[in-house]
PDB file of N, CA and C in Angstrom:
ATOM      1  N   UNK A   1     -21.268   9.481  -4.515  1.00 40.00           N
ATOM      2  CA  UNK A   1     -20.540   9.551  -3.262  1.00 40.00           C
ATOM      3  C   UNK A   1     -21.097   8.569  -2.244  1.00 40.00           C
ATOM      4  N   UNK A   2     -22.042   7.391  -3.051  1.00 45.00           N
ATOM      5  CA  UNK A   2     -22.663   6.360  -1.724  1.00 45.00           C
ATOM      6  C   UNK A   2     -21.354   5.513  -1.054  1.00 45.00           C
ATOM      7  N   UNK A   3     -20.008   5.704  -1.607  1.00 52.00           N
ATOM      8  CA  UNK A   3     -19.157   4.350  -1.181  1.00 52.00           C
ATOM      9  C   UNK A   3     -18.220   5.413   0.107  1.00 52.00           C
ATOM     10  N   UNK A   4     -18.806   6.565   0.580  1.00 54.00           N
ATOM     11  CA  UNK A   4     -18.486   7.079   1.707  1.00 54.00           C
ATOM     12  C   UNK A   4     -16.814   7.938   1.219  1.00 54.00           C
ATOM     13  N   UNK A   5     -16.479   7.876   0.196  1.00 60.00           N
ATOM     14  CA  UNK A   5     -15.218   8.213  -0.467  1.00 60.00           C
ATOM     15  C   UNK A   5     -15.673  10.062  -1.037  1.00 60.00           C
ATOM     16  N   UNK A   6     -15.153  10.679  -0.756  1.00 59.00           N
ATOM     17  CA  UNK A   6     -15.052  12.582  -1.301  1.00 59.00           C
ATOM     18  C   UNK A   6     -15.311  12.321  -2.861  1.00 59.00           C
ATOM     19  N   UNK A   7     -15.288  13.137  -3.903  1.00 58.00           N
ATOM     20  CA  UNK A   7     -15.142  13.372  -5.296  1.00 58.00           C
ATOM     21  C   UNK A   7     -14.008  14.440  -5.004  1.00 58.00           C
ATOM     22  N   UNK A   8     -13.296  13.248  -6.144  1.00 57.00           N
ATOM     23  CA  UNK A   8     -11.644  13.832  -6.493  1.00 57.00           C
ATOM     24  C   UNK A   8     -11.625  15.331  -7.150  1.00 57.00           C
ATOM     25  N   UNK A   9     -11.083  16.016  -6.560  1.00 55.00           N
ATOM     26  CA  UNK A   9     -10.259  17.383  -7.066  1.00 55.00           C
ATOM     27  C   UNK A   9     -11.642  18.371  -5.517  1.00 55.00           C
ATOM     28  N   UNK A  10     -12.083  17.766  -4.675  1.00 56.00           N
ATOM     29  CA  UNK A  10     -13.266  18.353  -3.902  1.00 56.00           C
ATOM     30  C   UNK A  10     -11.888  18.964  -3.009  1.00 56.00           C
ATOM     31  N   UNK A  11     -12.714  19.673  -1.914  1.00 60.00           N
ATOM     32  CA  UNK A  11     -11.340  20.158  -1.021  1.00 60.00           C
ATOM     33  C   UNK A  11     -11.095  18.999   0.010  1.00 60.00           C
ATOM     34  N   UNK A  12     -12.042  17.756  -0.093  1.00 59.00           N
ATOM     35  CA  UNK A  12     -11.167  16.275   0.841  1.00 59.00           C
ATOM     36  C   UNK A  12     -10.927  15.354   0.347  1.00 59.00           C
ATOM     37  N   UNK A  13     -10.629  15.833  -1.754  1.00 65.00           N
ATOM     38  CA  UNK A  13      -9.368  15.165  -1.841  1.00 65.00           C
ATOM     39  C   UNK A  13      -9.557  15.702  -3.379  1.00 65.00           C
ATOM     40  N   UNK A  14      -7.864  16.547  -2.730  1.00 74.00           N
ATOM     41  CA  UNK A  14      -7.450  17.121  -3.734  1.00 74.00           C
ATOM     42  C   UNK A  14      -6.935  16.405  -4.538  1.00 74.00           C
ATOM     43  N   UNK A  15      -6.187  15.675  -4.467  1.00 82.00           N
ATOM     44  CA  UNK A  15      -5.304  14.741  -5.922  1.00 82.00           C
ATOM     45  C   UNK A  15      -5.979  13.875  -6.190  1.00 82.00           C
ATOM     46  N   UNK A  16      -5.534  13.712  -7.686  1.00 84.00           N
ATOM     47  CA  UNK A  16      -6.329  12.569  -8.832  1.00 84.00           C
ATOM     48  C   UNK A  16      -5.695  10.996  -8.210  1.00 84.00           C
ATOM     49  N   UNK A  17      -6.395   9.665  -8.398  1.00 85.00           N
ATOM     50  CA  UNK A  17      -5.851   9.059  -8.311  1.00 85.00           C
ATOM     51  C   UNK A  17      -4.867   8.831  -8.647  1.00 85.00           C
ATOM     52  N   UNK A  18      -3.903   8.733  -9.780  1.00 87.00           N
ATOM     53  CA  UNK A  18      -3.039   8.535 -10.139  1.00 87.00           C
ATOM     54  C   UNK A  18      -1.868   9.413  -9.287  1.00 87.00           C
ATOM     55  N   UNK A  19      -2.443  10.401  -8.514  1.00 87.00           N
ATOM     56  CA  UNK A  19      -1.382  11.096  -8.259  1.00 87.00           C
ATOM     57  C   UNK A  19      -1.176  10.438  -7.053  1.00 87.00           C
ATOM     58  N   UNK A  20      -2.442  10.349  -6.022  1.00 88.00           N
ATOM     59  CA  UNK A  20      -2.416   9.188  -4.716  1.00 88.00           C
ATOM     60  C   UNK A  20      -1.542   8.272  -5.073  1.00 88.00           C
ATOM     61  N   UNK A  21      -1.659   7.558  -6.122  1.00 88.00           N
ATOM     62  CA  UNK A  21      -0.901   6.024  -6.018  1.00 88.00           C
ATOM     63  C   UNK A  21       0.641   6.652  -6.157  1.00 88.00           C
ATOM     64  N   UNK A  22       1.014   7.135  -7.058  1.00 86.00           N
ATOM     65  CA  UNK A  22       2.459   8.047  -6.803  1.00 86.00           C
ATOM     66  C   UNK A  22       2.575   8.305  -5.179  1.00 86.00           C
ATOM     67  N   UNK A  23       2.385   9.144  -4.579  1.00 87.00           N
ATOM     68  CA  UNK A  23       2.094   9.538  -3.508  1.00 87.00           C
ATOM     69  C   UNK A  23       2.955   7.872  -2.149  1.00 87.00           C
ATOM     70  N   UNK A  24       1.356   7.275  -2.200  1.00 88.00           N
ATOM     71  CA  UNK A  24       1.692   5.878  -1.922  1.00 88.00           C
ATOM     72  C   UNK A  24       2.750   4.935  -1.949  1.00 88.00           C
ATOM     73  N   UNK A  25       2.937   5.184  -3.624  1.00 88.00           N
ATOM     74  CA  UNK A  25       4.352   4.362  -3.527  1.00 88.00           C
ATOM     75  C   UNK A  25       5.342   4.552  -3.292  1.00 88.00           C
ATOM     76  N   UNK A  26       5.439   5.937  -3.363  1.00 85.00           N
ATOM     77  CA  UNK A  26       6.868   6.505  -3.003  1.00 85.00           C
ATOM     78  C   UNK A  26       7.035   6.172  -1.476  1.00 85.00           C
ATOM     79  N   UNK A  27       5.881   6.562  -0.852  1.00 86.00           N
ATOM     80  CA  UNK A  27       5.776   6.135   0.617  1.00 86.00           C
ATOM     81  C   UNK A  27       6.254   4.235   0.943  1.00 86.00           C
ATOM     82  N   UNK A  28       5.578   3.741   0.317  1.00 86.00           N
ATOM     83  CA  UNK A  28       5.781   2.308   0.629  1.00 86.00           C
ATOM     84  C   UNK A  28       7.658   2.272   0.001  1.00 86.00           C
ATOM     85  N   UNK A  29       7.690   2.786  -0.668  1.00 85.00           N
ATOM     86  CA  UNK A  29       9.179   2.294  -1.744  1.00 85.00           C
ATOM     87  C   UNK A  29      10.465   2.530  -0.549  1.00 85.00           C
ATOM     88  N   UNK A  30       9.705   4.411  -0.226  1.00 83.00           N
ATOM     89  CA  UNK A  30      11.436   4.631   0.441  1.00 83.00           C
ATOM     90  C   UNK A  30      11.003   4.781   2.159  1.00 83.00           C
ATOM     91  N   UNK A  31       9.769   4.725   2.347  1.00 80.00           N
ATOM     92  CA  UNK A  31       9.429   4.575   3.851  1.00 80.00           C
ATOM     93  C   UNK A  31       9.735   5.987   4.001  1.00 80.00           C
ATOM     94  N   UNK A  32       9.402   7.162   3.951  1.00 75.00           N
ATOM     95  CA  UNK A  32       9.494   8.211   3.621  1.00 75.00           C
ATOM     96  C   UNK A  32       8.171   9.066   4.903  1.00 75.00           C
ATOM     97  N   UNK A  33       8.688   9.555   5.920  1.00 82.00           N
ATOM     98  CA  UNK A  33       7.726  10.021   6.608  1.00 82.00           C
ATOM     99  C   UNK A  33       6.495  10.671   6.228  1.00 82.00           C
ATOM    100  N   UNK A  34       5.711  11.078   6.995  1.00 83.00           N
ATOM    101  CA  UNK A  34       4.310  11.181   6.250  1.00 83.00           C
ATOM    102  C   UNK A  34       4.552  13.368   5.258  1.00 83.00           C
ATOM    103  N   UNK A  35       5.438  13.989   6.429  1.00 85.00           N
ATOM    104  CA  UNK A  35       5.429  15.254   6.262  1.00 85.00           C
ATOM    105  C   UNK A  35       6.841  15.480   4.677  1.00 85.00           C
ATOM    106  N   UNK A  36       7.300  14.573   4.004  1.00 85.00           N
ATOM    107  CA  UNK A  36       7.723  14.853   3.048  1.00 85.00           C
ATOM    108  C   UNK A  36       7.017  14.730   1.848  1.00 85.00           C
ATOM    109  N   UNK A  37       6.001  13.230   1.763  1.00 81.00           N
ATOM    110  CA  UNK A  37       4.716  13.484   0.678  1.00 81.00           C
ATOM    111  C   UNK A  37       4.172  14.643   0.724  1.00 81.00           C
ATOM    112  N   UNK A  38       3.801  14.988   1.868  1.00 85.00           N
ATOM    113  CA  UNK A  38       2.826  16.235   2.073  1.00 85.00           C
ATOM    114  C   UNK A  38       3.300  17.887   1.837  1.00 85.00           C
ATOM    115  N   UNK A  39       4.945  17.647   2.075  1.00 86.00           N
ATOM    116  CA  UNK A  39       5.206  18.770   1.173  1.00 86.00           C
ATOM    117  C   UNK A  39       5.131  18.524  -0.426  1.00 86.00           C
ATOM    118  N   UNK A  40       5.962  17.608  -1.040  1.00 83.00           N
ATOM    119  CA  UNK A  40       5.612  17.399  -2.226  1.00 83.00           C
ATOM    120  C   UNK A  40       4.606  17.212  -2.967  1.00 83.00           C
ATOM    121  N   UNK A  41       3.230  17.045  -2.260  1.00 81.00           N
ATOM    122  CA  UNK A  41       2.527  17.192  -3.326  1.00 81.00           C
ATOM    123  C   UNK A  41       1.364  18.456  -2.721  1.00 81.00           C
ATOM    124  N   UNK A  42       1.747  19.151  -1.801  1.00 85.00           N
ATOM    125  CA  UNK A  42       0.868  20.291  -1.444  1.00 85.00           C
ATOM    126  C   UNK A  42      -0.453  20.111  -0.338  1.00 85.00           C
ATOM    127  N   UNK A  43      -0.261  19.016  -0.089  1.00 85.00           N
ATOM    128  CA  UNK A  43      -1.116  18.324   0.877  1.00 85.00           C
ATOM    129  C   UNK A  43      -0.792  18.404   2.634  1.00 85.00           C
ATOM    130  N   UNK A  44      -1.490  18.270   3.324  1.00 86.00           N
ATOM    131  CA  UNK A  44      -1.452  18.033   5.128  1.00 86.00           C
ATOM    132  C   UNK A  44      -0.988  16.543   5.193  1.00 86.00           C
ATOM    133  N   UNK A  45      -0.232  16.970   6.620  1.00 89.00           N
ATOM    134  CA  UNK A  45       0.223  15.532   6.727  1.00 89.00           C
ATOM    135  C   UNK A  45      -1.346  14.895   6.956  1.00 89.00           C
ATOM    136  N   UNK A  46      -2.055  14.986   7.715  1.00 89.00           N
ATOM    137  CA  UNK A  46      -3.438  13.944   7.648  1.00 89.00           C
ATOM    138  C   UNK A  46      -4.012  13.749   6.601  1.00 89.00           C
ATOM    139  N   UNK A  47      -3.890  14.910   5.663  1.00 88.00           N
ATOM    140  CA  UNK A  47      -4.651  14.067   4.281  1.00 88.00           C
ATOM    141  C   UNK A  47      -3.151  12.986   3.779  1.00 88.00           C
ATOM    142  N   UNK A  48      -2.271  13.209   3.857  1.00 88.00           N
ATOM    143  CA  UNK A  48      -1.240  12.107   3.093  1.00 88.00           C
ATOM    144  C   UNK A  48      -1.089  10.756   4.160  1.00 88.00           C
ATOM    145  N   UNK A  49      -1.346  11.036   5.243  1.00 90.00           N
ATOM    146  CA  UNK A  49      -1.828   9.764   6.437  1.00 90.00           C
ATOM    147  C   UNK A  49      -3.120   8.875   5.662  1.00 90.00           C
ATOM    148  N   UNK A  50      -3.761   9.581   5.594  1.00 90.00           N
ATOM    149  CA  UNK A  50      -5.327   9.098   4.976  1.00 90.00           C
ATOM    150  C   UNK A  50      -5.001   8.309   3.867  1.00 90.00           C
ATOM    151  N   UNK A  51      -4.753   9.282   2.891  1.00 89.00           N
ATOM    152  CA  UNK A  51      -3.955   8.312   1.593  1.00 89.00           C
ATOM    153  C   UNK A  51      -3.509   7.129   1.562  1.00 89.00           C
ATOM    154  N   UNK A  52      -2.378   7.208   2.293  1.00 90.00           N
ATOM    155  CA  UNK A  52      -1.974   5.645   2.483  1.00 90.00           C
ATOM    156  C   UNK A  52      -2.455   5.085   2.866  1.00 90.00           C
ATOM    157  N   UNK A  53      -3.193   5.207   4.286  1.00 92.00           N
ATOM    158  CA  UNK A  53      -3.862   4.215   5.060  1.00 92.00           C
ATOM    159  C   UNK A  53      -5.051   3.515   4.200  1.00 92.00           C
ATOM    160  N   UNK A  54      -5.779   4.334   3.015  1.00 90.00           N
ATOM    161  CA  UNK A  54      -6.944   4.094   2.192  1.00 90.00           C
ATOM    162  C   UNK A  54      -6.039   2.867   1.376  1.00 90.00           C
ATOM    163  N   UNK A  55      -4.899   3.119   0.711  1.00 90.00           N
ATOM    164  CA  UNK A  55      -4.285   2.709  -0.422  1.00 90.00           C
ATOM    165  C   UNK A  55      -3.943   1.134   0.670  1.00 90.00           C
ATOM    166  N   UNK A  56      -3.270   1.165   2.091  1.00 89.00           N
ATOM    167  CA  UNK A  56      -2.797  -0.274   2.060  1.00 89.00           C
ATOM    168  C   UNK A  56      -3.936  -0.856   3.141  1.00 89.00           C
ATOM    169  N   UNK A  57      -5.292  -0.486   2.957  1.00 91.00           N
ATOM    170  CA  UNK A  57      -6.215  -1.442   3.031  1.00 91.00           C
ATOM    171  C   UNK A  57      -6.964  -1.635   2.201  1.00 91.00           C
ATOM    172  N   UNK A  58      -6.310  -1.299   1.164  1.00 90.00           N
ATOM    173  CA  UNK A  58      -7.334  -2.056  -0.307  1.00 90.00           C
ATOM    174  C   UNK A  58      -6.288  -2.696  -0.642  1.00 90.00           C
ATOM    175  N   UNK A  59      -5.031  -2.856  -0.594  1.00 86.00           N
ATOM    176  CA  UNK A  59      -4.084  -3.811  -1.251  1.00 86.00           C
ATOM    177  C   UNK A  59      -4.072  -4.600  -0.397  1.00 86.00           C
ATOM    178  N   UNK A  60      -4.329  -4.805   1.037  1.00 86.00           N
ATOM    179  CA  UNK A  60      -4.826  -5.884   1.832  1.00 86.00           C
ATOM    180  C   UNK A  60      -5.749  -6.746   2.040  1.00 86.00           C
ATOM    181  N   UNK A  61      -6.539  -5.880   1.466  1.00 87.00           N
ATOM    182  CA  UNK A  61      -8.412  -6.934   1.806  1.00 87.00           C
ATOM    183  C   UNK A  61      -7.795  -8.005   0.663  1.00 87.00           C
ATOM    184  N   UNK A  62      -7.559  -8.413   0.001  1.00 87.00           N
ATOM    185  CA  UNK A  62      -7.762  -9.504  -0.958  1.00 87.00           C
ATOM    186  C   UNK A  62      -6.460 -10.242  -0.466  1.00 87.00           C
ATOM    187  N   UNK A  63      -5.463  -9.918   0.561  1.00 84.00           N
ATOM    188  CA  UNK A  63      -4.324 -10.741   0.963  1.00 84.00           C
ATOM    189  C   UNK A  63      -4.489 -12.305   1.904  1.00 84.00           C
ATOM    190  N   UNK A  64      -4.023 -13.121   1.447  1.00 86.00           N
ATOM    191  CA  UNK A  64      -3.578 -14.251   2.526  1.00 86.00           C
ATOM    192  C   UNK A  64      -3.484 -14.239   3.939  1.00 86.00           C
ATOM    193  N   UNK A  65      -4.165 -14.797   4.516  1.00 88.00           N
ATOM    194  CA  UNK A  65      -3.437 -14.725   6.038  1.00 88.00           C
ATOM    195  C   UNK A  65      -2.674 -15.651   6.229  1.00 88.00           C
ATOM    196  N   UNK A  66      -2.162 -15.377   7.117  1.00 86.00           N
ATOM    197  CA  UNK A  66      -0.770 -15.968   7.208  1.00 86.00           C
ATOM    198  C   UNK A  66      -0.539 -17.540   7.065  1.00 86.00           C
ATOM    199  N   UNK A  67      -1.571 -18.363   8.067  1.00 90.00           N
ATOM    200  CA  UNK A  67      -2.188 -19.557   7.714  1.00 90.00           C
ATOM    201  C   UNK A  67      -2.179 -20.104   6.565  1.00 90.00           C
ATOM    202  N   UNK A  68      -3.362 -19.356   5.552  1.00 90.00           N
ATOM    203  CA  UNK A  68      -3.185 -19.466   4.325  1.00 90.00           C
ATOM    204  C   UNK A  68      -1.762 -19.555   3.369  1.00 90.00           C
ATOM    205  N   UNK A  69      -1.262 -18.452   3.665  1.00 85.00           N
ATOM    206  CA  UNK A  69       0.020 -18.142   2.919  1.00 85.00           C
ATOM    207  C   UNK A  69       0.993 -19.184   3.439  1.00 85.00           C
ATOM    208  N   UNK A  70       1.237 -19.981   4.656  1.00 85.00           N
ATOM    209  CA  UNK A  70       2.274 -21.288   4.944  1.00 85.00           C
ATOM    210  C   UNK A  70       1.765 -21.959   4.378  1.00 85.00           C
ATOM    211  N   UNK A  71       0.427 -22.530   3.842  1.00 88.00           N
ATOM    212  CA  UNK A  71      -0.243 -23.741   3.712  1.00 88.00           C
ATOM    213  C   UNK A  71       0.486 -23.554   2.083  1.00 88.00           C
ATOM    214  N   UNK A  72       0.185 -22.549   1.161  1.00 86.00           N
ATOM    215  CA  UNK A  72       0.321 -22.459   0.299  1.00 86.00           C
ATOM    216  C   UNK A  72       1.570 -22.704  -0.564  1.00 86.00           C
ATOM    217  N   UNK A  73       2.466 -22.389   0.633  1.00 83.00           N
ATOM    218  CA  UNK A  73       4.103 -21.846   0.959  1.00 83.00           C
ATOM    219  C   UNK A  73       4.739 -23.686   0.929  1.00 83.00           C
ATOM    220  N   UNK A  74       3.974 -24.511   1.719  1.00 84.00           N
ATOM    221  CA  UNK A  74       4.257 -25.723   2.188  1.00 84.00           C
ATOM    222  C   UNK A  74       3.980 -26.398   0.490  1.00 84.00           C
ATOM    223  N   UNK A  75       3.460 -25.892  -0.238  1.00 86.00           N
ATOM    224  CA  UNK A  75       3.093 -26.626  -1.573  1.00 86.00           C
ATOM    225  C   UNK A  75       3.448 -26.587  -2.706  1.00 86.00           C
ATOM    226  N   UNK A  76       4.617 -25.530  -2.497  1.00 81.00           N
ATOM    227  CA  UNK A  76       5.017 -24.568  -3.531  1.00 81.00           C
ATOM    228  C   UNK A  76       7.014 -25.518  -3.519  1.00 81.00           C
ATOM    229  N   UNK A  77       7.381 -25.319  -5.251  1.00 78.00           N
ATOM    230  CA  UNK A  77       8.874 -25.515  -5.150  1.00 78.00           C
ATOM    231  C   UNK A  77       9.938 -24.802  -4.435  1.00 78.00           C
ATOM    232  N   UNK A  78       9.305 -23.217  -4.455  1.00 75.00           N
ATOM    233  CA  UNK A  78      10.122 -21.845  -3.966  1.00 75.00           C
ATOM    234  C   UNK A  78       8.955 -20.996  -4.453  1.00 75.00           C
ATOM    235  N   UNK A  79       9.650 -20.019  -3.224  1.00 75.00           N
ATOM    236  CA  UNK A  79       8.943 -18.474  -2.765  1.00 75.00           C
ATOM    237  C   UNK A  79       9.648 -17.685  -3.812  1.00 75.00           C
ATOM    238  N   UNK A  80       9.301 -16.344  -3.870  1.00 75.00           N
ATOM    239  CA  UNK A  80      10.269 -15.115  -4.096  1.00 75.00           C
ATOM    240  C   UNK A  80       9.301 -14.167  -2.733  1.00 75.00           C
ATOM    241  N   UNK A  81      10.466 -13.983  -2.007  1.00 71.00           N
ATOM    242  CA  UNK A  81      10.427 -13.093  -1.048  1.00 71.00           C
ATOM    243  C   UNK A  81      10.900 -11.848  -1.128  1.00 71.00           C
ATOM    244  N   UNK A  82      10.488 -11.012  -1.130  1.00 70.00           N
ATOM    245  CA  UNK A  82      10.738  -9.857  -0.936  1.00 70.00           C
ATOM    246  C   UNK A  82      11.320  -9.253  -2.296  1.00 70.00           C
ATOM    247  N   UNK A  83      11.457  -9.483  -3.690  1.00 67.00           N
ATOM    248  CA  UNK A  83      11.749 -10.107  -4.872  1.00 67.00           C
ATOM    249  C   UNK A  83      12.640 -10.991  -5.041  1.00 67.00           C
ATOM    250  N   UNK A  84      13.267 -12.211  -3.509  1.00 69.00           N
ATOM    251  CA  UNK A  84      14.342 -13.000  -4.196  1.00 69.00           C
ATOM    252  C   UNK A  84      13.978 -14.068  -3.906  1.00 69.00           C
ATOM    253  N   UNK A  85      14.264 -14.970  -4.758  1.00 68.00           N
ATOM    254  CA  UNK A  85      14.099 -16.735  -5.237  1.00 68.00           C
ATOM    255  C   UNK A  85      14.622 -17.082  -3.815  1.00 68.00           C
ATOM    256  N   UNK A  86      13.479 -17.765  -3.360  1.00 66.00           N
ATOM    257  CA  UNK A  86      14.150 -19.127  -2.235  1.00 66.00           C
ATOM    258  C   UNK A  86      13.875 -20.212  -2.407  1.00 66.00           C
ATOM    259  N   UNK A  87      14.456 -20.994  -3.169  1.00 69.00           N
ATOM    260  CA  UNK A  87      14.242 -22.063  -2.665  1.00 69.00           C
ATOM    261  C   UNK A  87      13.681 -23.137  -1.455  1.00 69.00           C
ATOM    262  N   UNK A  88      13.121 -24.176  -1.236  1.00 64.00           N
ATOM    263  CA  UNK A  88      12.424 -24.819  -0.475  1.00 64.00           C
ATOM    264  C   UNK A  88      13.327 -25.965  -0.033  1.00 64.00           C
ATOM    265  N   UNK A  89      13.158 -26.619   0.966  1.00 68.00           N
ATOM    266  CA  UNK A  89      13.807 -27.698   1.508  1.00 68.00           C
ATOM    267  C   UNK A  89      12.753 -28.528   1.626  1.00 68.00           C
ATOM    268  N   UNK A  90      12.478 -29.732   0.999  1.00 57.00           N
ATOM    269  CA  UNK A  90      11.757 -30.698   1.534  1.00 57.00           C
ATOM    270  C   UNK A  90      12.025 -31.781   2.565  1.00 57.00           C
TER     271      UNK A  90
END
C-alpha cells in the first residue's frame, strides 16, 4: 500500500479493477452522471467520482500537450479525430 492507493475488495475500494475500468468507461462512453454508476455498481457517488478522476489521470499523464500534439499534427498526412479521417491541407 506504499503507492498511497487502498487494497482492492478493502472497504475504500470495493471493486476489482476490471470492474473500475467498466465503471469508467461507461462513464467516459455515455457521459453518464456520477449517481447512475453508483447505483449500478453499489457504490457512493464519491467513491464513483474518485474512480474516474483516478482512471482519467492516468490516461493523461502520458498525453501530448497541446503544443506537442500541433507540432506533431503539422507533420502528419491526416488526423483521425474523434475516430474520423481528416485529412490535411498543405
Amino acid at each position: 500500500m506504499g503507492s498511497g492507493l487502498a487494497a482492492e475488495g478493502s472497504r475504500w475500494r470495493r471493486l476489482s479493477a476490471g470492474r473500475q475500468a467498466l465503471l469508467v468507461l461507461g462513464h467516459l462512453r455515455c457521459g453518464d452522471i456520477h449517481s447512475r454508476p453508483a447505483a449500478a455498481s453499489g457504490s457512493g457517488i464519491a467513491t464513483v467520482y474518485r474512480y474516474i478522476r483516478e482512471a482519467v489521470d492516468v490516461l493523461a499523464g502520458p498525453a501530448l500537450t497541446l503544443e506537442q500534439a500541433v507540432s506533431t499534427a503539422a507533420r502528419k498526412a491526416y488526423l483521425i479525430l474523434d475516430g474520423t479521417r481528416a485529412p490535411l491541407r498543405r
